[in-house]
C-alpha positions as a printed NumPy array, in Angstrom:
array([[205.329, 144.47 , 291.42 ],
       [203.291, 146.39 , 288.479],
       [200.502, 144.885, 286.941],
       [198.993, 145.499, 283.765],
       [196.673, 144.666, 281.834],
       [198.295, 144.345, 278.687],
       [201.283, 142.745, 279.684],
       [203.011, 140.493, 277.53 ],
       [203.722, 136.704, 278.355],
       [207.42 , 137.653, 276.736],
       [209.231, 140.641, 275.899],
       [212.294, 140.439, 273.184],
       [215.193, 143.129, 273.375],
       [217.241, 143.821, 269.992],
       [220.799, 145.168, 271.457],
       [224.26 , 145.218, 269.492],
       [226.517, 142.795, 270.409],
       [229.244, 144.639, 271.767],
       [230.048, 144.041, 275.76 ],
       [228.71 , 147.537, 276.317],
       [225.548, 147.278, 274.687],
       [224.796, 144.109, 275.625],
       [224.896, 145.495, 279.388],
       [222.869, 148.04 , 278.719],
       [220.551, 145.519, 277.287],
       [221.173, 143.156, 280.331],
       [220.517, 146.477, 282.586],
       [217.108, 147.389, 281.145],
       [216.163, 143.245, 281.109],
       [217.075, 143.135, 285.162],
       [214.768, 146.422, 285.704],
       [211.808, 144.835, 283.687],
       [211.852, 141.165, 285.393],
       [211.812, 143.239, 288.414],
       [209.233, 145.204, 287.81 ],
       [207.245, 142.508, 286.005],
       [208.278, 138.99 , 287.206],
       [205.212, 137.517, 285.446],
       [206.56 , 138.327, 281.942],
       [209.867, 136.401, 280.245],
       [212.174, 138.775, 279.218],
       [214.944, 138.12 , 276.258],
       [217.757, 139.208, 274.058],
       [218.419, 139.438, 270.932],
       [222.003, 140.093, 269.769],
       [222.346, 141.565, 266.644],
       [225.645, 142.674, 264.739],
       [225.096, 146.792, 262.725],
       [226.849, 147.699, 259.713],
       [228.184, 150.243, 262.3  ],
       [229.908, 147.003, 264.442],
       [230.956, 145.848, 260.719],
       [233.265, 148.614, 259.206],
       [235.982, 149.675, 261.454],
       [238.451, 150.517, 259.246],
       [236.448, 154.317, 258.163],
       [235.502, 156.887, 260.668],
       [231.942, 157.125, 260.977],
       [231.295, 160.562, 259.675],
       [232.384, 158.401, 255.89 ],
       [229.783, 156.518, 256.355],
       [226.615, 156.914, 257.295],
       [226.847, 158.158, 260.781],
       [225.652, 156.76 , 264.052],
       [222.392, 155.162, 262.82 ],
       [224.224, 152.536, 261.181],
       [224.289, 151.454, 264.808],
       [220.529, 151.057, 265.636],
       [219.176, 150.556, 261.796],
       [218.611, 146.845, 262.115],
       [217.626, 146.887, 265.503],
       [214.488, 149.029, 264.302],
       [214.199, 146.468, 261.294],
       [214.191, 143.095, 264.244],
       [211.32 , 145.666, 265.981],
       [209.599, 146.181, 262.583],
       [209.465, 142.515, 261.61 ],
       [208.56 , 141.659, 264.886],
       [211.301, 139.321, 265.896],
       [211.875, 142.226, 268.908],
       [209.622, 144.739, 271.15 ],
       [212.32 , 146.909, 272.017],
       [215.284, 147.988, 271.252],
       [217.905, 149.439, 273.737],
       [220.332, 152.435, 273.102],
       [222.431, 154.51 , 273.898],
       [221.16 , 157.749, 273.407],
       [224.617, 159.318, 271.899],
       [223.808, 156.562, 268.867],
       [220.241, 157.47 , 268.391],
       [219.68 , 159.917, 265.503],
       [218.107, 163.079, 265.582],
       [215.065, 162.069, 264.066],
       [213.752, 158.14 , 264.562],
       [212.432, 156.919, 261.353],
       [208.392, 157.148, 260.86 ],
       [206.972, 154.593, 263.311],
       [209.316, 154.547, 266.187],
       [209.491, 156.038, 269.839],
       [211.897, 156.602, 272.355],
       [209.662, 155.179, 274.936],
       [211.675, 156.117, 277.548],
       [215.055, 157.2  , 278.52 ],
       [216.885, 155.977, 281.749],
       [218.813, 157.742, 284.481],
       [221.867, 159.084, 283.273],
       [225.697, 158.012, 284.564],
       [228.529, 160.012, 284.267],
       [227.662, 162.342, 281.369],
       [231.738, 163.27 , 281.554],
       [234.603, 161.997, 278.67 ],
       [237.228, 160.622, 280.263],
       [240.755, 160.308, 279.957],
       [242.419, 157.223, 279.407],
       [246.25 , 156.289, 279.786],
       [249.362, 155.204, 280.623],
       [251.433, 157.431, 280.741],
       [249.684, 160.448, 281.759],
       [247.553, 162.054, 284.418],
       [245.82 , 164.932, 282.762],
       [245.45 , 166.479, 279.237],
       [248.381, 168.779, 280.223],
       [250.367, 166.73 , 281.028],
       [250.508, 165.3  , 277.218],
       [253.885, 166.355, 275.612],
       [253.825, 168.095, 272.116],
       [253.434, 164.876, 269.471],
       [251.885, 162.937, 271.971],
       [249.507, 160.541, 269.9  ],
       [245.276, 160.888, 270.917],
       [242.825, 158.475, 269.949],
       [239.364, 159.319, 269.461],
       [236.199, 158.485, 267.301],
       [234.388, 161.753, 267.53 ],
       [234.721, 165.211, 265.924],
       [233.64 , 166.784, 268.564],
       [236.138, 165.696, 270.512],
       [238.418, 166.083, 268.064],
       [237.674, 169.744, 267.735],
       [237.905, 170.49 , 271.125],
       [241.327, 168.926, 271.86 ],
       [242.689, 170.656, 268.769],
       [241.427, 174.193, 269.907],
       [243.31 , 173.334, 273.435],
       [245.842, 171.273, 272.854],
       [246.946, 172.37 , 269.072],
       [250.695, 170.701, 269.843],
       [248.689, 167.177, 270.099],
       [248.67 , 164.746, 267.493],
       [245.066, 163.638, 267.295],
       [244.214, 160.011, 265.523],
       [240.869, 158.028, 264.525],
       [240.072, 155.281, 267.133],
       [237.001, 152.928, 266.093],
       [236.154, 149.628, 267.68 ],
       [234.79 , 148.738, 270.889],
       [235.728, 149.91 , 274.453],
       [237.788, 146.882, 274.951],
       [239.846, 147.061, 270.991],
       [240.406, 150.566, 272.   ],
       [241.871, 149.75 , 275.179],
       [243.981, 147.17 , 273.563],
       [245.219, 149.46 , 271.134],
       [246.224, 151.556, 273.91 ],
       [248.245, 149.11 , 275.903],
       [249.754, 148.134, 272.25 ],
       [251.381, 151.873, 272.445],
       [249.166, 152.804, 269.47 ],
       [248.347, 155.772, 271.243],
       [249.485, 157.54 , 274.18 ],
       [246.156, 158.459, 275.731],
       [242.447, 157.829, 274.229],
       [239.721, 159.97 , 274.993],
       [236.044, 157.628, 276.232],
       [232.82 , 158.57 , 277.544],
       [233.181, 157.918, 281.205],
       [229.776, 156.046, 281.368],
       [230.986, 153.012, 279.151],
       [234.023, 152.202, 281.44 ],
       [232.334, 152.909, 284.221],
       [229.364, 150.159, 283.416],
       [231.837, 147.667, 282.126],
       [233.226, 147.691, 285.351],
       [236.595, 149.315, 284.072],
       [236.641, 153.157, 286.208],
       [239.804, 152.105, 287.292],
       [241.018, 152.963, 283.876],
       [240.154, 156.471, 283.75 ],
       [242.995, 159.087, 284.507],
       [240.669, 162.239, 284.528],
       [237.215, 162.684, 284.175],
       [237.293, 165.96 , 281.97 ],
       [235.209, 168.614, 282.876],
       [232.28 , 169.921, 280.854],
       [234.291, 173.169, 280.253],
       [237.268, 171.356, 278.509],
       [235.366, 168.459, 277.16 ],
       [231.566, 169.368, 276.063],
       [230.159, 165.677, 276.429],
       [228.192, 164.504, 273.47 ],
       [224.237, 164.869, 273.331],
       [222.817, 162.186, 275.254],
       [226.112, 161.117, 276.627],
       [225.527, 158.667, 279.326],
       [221.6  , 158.362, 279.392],
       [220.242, 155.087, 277.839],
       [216.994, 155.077, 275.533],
       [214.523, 152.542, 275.132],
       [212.934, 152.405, 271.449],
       [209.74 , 150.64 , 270.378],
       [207.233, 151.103, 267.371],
       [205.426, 154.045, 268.434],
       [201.85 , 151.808, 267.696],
       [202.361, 149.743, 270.931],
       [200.631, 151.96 , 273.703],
       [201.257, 148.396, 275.83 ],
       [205.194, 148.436, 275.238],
       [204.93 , 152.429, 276.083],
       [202.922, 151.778, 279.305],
       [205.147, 148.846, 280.542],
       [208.165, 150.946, 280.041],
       [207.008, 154.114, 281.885],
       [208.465, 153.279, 285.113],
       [211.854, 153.024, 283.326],
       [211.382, 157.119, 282.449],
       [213.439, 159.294, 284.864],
       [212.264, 162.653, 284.321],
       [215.153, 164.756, 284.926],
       [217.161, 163.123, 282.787],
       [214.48 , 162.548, 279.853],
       [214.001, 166.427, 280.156],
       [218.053, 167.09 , 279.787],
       [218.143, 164.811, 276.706],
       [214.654, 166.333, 274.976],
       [216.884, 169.812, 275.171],
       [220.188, 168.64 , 273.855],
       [217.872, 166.606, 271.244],
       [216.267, 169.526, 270.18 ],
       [219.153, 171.842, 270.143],
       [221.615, 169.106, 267.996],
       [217.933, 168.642, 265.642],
       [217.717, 172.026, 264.72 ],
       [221.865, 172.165, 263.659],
       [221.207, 168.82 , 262.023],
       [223.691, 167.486, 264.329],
       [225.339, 163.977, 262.985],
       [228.663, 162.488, 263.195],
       [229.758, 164.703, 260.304],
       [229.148, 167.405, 262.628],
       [231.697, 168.795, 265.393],
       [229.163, 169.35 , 267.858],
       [228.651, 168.965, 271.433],
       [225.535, 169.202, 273.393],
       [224.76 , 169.197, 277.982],
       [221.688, 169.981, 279.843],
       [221.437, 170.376, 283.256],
       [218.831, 170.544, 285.715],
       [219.521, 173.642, 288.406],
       [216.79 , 175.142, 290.643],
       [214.15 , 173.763, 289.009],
       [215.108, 175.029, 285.312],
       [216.898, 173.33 , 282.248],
       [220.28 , 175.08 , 281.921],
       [221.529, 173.97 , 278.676],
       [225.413, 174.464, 276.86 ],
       [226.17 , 173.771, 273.287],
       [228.817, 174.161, 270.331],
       [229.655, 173.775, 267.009],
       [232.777, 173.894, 265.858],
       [235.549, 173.878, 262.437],
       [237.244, 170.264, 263.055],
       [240.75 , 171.531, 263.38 ],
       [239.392, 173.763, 266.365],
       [240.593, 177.245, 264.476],
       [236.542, 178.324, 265.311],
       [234.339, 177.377, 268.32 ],
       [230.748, 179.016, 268.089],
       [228.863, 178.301, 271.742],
       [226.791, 179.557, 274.039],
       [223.954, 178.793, 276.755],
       [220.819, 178.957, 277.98 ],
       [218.191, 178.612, 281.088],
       [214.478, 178.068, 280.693],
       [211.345, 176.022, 281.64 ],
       [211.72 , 172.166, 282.074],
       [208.134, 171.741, 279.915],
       [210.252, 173.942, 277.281],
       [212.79 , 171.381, 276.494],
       [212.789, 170.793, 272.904],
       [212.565, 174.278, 272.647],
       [215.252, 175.844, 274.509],
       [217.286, 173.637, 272.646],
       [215.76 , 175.205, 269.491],
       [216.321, 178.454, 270.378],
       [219.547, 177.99 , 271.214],
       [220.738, 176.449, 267.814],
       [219.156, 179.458, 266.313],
       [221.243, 181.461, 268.737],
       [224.215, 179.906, 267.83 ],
       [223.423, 180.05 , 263.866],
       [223.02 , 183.817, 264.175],
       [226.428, 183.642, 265.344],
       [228.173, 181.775, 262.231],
       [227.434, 178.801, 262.955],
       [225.04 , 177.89 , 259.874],
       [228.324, 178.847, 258.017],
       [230.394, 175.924, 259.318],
       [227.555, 173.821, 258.971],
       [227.553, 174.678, 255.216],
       [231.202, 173.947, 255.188],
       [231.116, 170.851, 256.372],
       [228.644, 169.215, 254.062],
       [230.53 , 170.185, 250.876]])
């Protein structure tokens, strides 16, 4: 048990509604009545415009801060403390105020195949229907796989199950870590590699937001903070920052830690896959943010500041 001495009596988390987030919610509420039995920890569900419209891709929309926009409102108005995320929805840069106070151990950072019908990617015959949400995955499987029809897929993990097992699609592409903390692994075909499938920045790592004003809510969280995994995310962060990386951007984004050093792998891509700019880098862990900086400028000398400019017409 840690004591402190600004612990709260009660500690309110704002957290979508979805099964998934909630989880992640419920997660971060088990580690914190662990670590601090004294205090009375809570949720708050909320439903985001992002939960609301799921009949437009997000990249129409607004992007992926439609998902956390009134959890930072219940923080600001003080009906929460924190707000739990995960760090694939966060945007690149958190509105004046607000912190990532910490950022949990990552699970499987890996997208993941899901049918069934079929074992592997390859195994897809030409027309075969793929759902998926996210341009970068989008681009990818159309750079690979151009004999694949590829489809939008919004909803939640379980309505885009369902509209698999409807026959809506014959496979659906998911980041391994939400079936795998919903308890559903055994739906996942293949877990695709990093080399076929660049996973999303901050794919699989949870973050924990507060206002950045509450040194209390920042010390009571620290123990939550896994370094490694913090240091991975700062890099991608900084990288998909520099781009400005959104939803309307093809871009993937995975960090590493090997001997001691950050290795670090990124791309941007044209949506229908016809050009895939990436590249990679190594350097110091204390470096994050700015290996990831340096290699979006590396990438940019390359072209890729070109199909950035394309895609915001």
């Amino acid at each position: 048990m840690l004591n402190s001495p600004k612990l709260p009596p009660k500690l309110v988390i704002a957290s979508r509604e979805s099964a998934l987030a909630m989880w992640q919610a419920e997660h971060i509420a088990a580690r914190l009545s662990q670590l601090y039995p004294q205090m009375a920890v809570s949720i708050l569900g909320m439903t985001t415009q992002g939960d609301q419209i799921l009949d437009v891709s997000l990249s129409k929309i607004g992007g992926k801060g439609l998902f956390v926009k009134e959890l930072e409102t219940a923080m600001y108005e003080g009906r929460a403390d924190i707000a739990v995320h995960s760090m694939k929805d966060v945007p690149m840069n958190l509105p004046e105020g607000f912190t990532l106070a910490a950022i949990g151990q990552r699970e499987d950072p890996r997208d993941a195949l899901v049918s069934n019908k079929f074992d592997t990617l390859d195994a897809l015959p030409h027309g075969a229907r793929v759902g998926t949400s996210s341009l970068r995955r989008e681009s990818q499987l159309r750079a690979r796989f151009p004999h694949l029809i590829i489809e939008p897929l919004r909803g939640n993990v379980q309505t885009r199950l369902r509209k698999l097992d409807e026959g809506q699609y014959d496979a659906i592409i998911l980041a391994a870590a939400g079936l795998k903390r919903l308890g559903l692994g055994d739906r996942i075909r293949a877990e695709l590699p990093a080399e076929q499938s660049l996973p999303a920045v901050g794919q699989g790592a949870l973050g924990i937001e507060c206002l950045e004003n509450r040194d209390d809510l920042i010390a009571l969280l620290a123990p939550l903070n896994d370094a490694d995994t913090a240091d991975c995310v700062r890099a991608e962060r900084g990288m998909s920052r520099t781009l400005g990386g959104s939803c309307q951007v093809p871009l993937g984004g995975y960090a590493e830690i090997i001997a001691g050093q950050i290795q670090l792998r990124g791309f941007v891509a044209e949506v229908d896959g016809s050009r895939i700019i990436s590249g990679n880098i190594t350097g110091a862990r204390d470096q994050a943010e700015t290996l990831g900086a340096t290699l979006a400028e590396q990438l940019i000398a390359q072209g890729a500041d070109k199909i950035l400019a394309e895609l915001s017409l």
